[in-house]
Amino acid sequence: SWSLLPILWQVTTSFKPNSELLSLPPLLPASPTVEHYRVLFEEQPFHRALLNSTVVAFITTLASLGIGTLAAFPLARLPIRGKATFLGVVLAASMFPAIVTVGPLFVIIRELGLRDTWWALVITQASFELPLTIWILTTFMRELPEDLYRASRIDGCTPWQSFYHVFLPLCRPGLAAAGILVFLFSWTEFLFALTFTATEVSRTVPVAIVLFPGLHEIRWGEMAAASVIVTIPVFLLVAAFHKHIVRGLTVGAVKG
């Protein structure tokens, strides 16, 4: 597919020696090298950026799923007034441009003493990705048979027990879809990561790649190698859970 061409270009570029980076042809490296990958991990703090991105993405995903499931169940099954209005507000919040909130959030993060920490990114990213999580999980839970909730209540389950023992196990496709989307958004998030980090202690991969260019040259080889490494986890996740993603996102699209 033509959409794979940019990925293939980055892969080939990452194995080209510096002498071949700016010359075409050849398209493929005449003398393949792993020098750019070596520089990333031996001369650049790229391993730290990978660790930061992994930890932030995992915590953000767990926080979004934990809060999102607790909010989605009552919205989907409990008799609560104003549920439609609340979901509308949630959807509107997900469309709010992040750039507008950077200034106020920066002041809050600084006053809390969280700047240049993982928590600054987790809190801000989770707050923006939570609406999408709630929307996906609420839609998924609404499509589960209503008789399941009634039967569990007749059997003596409390609403919490119905949620934990009945609905949560059946929501694995929805959880997988929401979790992977949140993870990918967090993994590639740039604006908050650039604004709320200042050093290598908490700097994530997207920011680290942008800061690769030197004073007198652009390090195309290292940037291409970093892009390949960052893409591998995304590819593996989508390949492993693509069926769950499709099912979780298409629930409710077609009704019999």
Short mmCIF file of C-alpha atoms in Angstrom, two decimals:
data_model
loop_
_atom_site.label_atom_id
_atom_site.label_comp_id
_atom_site.label_asym_id
_atom_site.label_seq_id
_atom_site.Cartn_x
_atom_site.Cartn_y
_atom_site.Cartn_z
CA SER A 1 0.00 0.00 0.00
CA TRP A 2 1.17 3.53 -0.75
CA SER A 3 0.64 4.49 2.90
CA LEU A 4 3.60 2.27 3.86
CA LEU A 5 6.03 4.25 1.69
CA PRO A 6 6.97 6.81 4.39
CA ILE A 7 7.69 3.96 6.81
CA LEU A 8 9.82 2.12 4.26
CA TRP A 9 11.66 5.36 3.49
CA GLN A 10 12.49 5.86 7.18
CA VAL A 11 13.67 2.27 7.52
CA THR A 12 16.03 2.52 4.54
CA THR A 13 17.27 5.93 5.67
CA SER A 14 18.08 4.57 9.13
CA PHE A 15 20.50 2.05 7.59
CA LYS A 16 22.22 4.47 5.19
CA PRO A 17 25.70 5.78 6.05
CA ASN A 18 26.06 9.55 6.27
CA SER A 19 27.69 9.68 2.84
CA GLU A 20 24.53 8.31 1.19
CA LEU A 21 21.85 10.18 3.15
CA LEU A 22 21.46 13.08 0.74
CA SER A 23 22.18 11.25 -2.51
CA LEU A 24 19.62 9.67 -4.85
CA PRO A 25 19.98 7.11 -6.30
CA PRO A 26 20.42 4.64 -4.75
CA LEU A 27 17.14 4.24 -2.90
CA LEU A 28 18.50 1.31 -0.92
CA PRO A 29 21.73 1.69 1.06
CA ALA A 30 24.74 0.41 -0.88
CA SER A 31 26.60 -0.15 2.39
CA PRO A 32 24.04 -0.75 5.18
CA THR A 33 25.11 0.33 8.64
CA VAL A 34 23.69 0.29 12.17
CA GLU A 35 25.77 3.30 13.17
CA HIS A 36 22.73 5.54 13.62
CA TYR A 37 21.18 3.06 16.07
CA ARG A 38 24.47 2.84 17.96
CA VAL A 39 24.65 6.62 18.27
CA LEU A 40 21.09 6.74 19.62
CA PHE A 41 21.83 4.51 22.58
CA GLU A 42 25.51 5.22 23.20
CA GLU A 43 25.84 8.94 22.47
CA GLN A 44 22.26 10.12 22.93
CA PRO A 45 19.99 9.73 26.00
CA PHE A 46 17.39 8.00 23.82
CA HIS A 47 16.95 5.08 26.21
CA ARG A 48 15.79 7.56 28.86
CA ALA A 49 13.26 9.08 26.46
CA LEU A 50 11.93 5.59 25.67
CA LEU A 51 11.56 4.85 29.37
CA ASN A 52 9.74 8.15 29.95
CA SER A 53 7.33 7.58 27.07
CA THR A 54 6.62 3.99 28.13
CA VAL A 55 5.92 4.85 31.77
CA VAL A 56 3.80 7.90 30.94
CA ALA A 57 1.78 6.03 28.29
CA PHE A 58 1.11 3.03 30.56
CA ILE A 59 0.09 5.10 33.59
CA THR A 60 -2.07 7.36 31.42
CA THR A 61 -3.78 4.33 29.87
CA LEU A 62 -4.42 2.67 33.23
CA ALA A 63 -5.76 5.89 34.73
CA SER A 64 -8.04 6.57 31.76
CA LEU A 65 -9.40 3.01 31.72
CA GLY A 66 -9.88 2.92 35.49
CA ILE A 67 -11.80 6.17 35.65
CA GLY A 68 -13.50 5.62 32.29
CA THR A 69 -15.00 2.23 33.22
CA LEU A 70 -16.31 3.58 36.53
CA ALA A 71 -18.00 6.44 34.68
CA ALA A 72 -19.23 4.40 31.71
CA PHE A 73 -21.17 1.77 33.67
CA PRO A 74 -23.61 4.13 35.43
CA LEU A 75 -23.99 6.14 32.23
CA ALA A 76 -24.87 2.98 30.32
CA ARG A 77 -27.03 1.10 32.83
CA LEU A 78 -28.08 3.10 35.89
CA PRO A 79 -31.15 5.40 35.90
CA ILE A 80 -29.35 8.73 36.13
CA ARG A 81 -30.89 12.01 35.02
CA GLY A 82 -29.06 14.07 32.46
CA LYS A 83 -26.96 11.22 31.06
CA ALA A 84 -27.38 12.40 27.48
CA THR A 85 -26.34 15.93 28.43
CA PHE A 86 -23.32 14.66 30.32
CA LEU A 87 -22.20 12.53 27.36
CA GLY A 88 -22.64 15.54 25.10
CA VAL A 89 -20.41 17.58 27.38
CA VAL A 90 -17.86 14.74 27.40
CA LEU A 91 -17.84 14.60 23.61
CA ALA A 92 -17.49 18.39 23.39
CA ALA A 93 -14.56 18.28 25.82
CA SER A 94 -12.76 15.79 23.58
CA MET A 95 -13.01 18.26 20.70
CA PHE A 96 -11.58 21.16 22.70
CA PRO A 97 -8.22 22.28 21.21
CA ALA A 98 -5.36 21.45 23.55
CA ILE A 99 -3.35 24.52 22.50
CA VAL A 100 -5.90 26.80 24.21
CA THR A 101 -5.32 25.16 27.59
CA VAL A 102 -1.52 25.00 27.56
CA GLY A 103 -1.05 28.38 29.26
CA PRO A 104 -3.40 27.80 32.22
CA LEU A 105 -2.22 24.21 32.62
CA PHE A 106 1.40 25.35 32.68
CA VAL A 107 0.65 27.71 35.55
CA ILE A 108 -1.19 24.98 37.48
CA ILE A 109 1.56 22.41 36.90
CA ARG A 110 4.24 24.88 37.99
CA GLU A 111 2.36 25.90 41.13
CA LEU A 112 1.89 22.24 42.07
CA GLY A 113 5.62 21.65 41.65
CA LEU A 114 5.06 19.00 39.00
CA ARG A 115 6.90 20.55 36.05
CA ASP A 116 9.49 18.26 34.50
CA THR A 117 7.92 15.15 36.06
CA TRP A 118 6.02 12.16 34.71
CA TRP A 119 2.93 13.20 36.65
CA ALA A 120 2.65 16.48 34.79
CA LEU A 121 2.25 14.54 31.55
CA VAL A 122 0.05 11.80 33.00
CA ILE A 123 -2.45 14.23 34.52
CA THR A 124 -2.75 16.45 31.45
CA GLN A 125 -2.83 13.63 28.91
CA ALA A 126 -5.32 11.55 30.88
CA SER A 127 -7.63 14.53 31.30
CA PHE A 128 -7.78 15.00 27.52
CA GLU A 129 -8.02 11.31 26.66
CA LEU A 130 -10.60 10.41 29.32
CA PRO A 131 -13.61 11.74 27.33
CA LEU A 132 -12.84 9.40 24.43
CA THR A 133 -12.48 6.48 26.86
CA ILE A 134 -15.81 7.22 28.52
CA TRP A 135 -17.57 7.55 25.16
CA ILE A 136 -16.22 4.27 23.77
CA LEU A 137 -16.92 2.25 26.92
CA THR A 138 -20.38 3.73 27.45
CA THR A 139 -21.35 2.85 23.88
CA PHE A 140 -19.96 -0.65 24.30
CA MET A 141 -21.77 -1.31 27.59
CA ARG A 142 -25.05 -0.07 26.14
CA GLU A 143 -24.84 -2.74 23.44
CA LEU A 144 -24.56 -5.57 25.96
CA PRO A 145 -27.92 -7.31 26.63
CA GLU A 146 -29.95 -5.42 29.23
CA ASP A 147 -31.15 -8.72 30.65
CA LEU A 148 -27.66 -9.33 32.01
CA TYR A 149 -27.99 -6.46 34.45
CA ARG A 150 -31.52 -7.41 35.43
CA ALA A 151 -30.55 -11.05 36.00
CA SER A 152 -27.58 -10.09 38.13
CA ARG A 153 -29.75 -7.82 40.28
CA ILE A 154 -32.34 -10.57 40.71
CA ASP A 155 -29.55 -12.90 41.84
CA GLY A 156 -28.70 -10.44 44.59
CA CYS A 157 -25.81 -8.51 43.07
CA THR A 158 -25.31 -4.89 43.99
CA PRO A 159 -24.68 -2.46 41.10
CA TRP A 160 -20.95 -2.64 41.90
CA GLN A 161 -21.00 -6.45 41.81
CA SER A 162 -22.90 -6.41 38.53
CA PHE A 163 -20.29 -4.09 37.08
CA TYR A 164 -17.27 -6.01 38.38
CA HIS A 165 -18.40 -9.61 37.88
CA VAL A 166 -20.68 -9.34 34.83
CA PHE A 167 -20.01 -6.28 32.69
CA LEU A 168 -16.28 -5.79 33.12
CA PRO A 169 -15.29 -9.27 31.82
CA LEU A 170 -17.55 -8.79 28.79
CA CYS A 171 -16.04 -5.41 27.98
CA ARG A 172 -12.60 -6.69 27.01
CA PRO A 173 -12.92 -5.65 23.32
CA GLY A 174 -14.05 -2.17 24.35
CA LEU A 175 -11.30 -1.92 26.94
CA ALA A 176 -8.74 -3.07 24.38
CA ALA A 177 -9.93 -0.52 21.81
CA ALA A 178 -10.00 2.38 24.26
CA GLY A 179 -6.74 1.35 25.93
CA ILE A 180 -4.79 1.08 22.69
CA LEU A 181 -6.11 4.40 21.40
CA VAL A 182 -5.19 6.13 24.66
CA PHE A 183 -1.76 4.51 24.64
CA LEU A 184 -1.10 5.61 21.05
CA PHE A 185 -2.26 9.18 21.72
CA SER A 186 -0.04 9.35 24.81
CA TRP A 187 2.91 7.71 23.03
CA THR A 188 2.83 10.30 20.24
CA GLU A 189 1.69 13.36 22.24
CA PHE A 190 3.99 16.33 21.64
CA LEU A 191 2.48 19.62 22.79
CA PHE A 192 2.20 18.90 26.52
CA ALA A 193 5.45 16.93 26.51
CA LEU A 194 7.30 19.89 25.01
CA THR A 195 5.70 22.43 27.36
CA PHE A 196 5.83 20.59 30.68
CA THR A 197 9.28 18.97 30.39
CA ALA A 198 12.60 20.76 30.57
CA THR A 199 15.31 18.10 30.92
CA GLU A 200 16.08 14.51 30.00
CA VAL A 201 14.59 13.41 33.31
CA SER A 202 11.04 13.43 31.91
CA ARG A 203 11.46 14.26 28.21
CA THR A 204 9.52 11.83 25.99
CA VAL A 205 10.42 10.39 22.60
CA PRO A 206 8.58 12.89 20.32
CA VAL A 207 10.35 15.81 21.99
CA ALA A 208 13.69 14.01 22.00
CA ILE A 209 13.47 13.40 18.24
CA VAL A 210 12.68 17.06 17.55
CA LEU A 211 15.76 18.09 19.57
CA PHE A 212 18.10 15.82 17.59
CA PRO A 213 19.18 18.45 15.01
CA GLY A 214 22.57 19.87 15.87
CA LEU A 215 23.81 23.41 15.61
CA HIS A 216 25.15 23.13 12.06
CA GLU A 217 23.48 20.00 10.69
CA ILE A 218 20.30 17.94 10.81
CA ARG A 219 20.97 14.39 11.95
CA TRP A 220 18.70 12.65 9.48
CA GLY A 221 20.08 9.19 10.17
CA GLU A 222 19.51 9.32 13.91
CA MET A 223 16.06 10.81 13.45
CA ALA A 224 15.09 8.04 11.02
CA ALA A 225 16.44 5.35 13.37
CA ALA A 226 14.51 6.84 16.29
CA SER A 227 11.33 6.96 14.21
CA VAL A 228 11.70 3.27 13.35
CA ILE A 229 12.22 2.30 16.99
CA VAL A 230 9.21 4.33 18.12
CA THR A 231 6.98 2.81 15.44
CA ILE A 232 7.74 -0.82 16.40
CA PRO A 233 5.64 -0.87 19.65
CA VAL A 234 2.74 0.78 17.84
CA PHE A 235 2.88 -1.79 15.03
CA LEU A 236 3.04 -4.71 17.47
CA LEU A 237 0.10 -3.44 19.53
CA VAL A 238 -2.14 -2.88 16.53
CA ALA A 239 -1.15 -6.24 15.00
CA ALA A 240 -1.89 -8.09 18.24
CA PHE A 241 -5.19 -6.40 19.08
CA HIS A 242 -6.58 -5.25 15.73
CA LYS A 243 -9.67 -7.50 16.03
CA HIS A 244 -10.51 -6.03 19.43
CA ILE A 245 -9.95 -2.51 18.13
CA VAL A 246 -12.31 -3.01 15.19
CA ARG A 247 -14.98 -4.64 17.34
CA GLY A 248 -14.69 -2.05 20.10
CA LEU A 249 -14.98 0.87 17.69
CA THR A 250 -17.78 -0.55 15.55
CA VAL A 251 -20.14 -1.67 18.32
CA GLY A 252 -23.46 0.07 17.75
CA ALA A 253 -22.66 0.94 14.14
CA VAL A 254 -24.90 -1.82 12.83
CA LYS A 255 -28.06 -3.04 14.57
CA GLY A 256 -30.06 -6.05 13.62
#
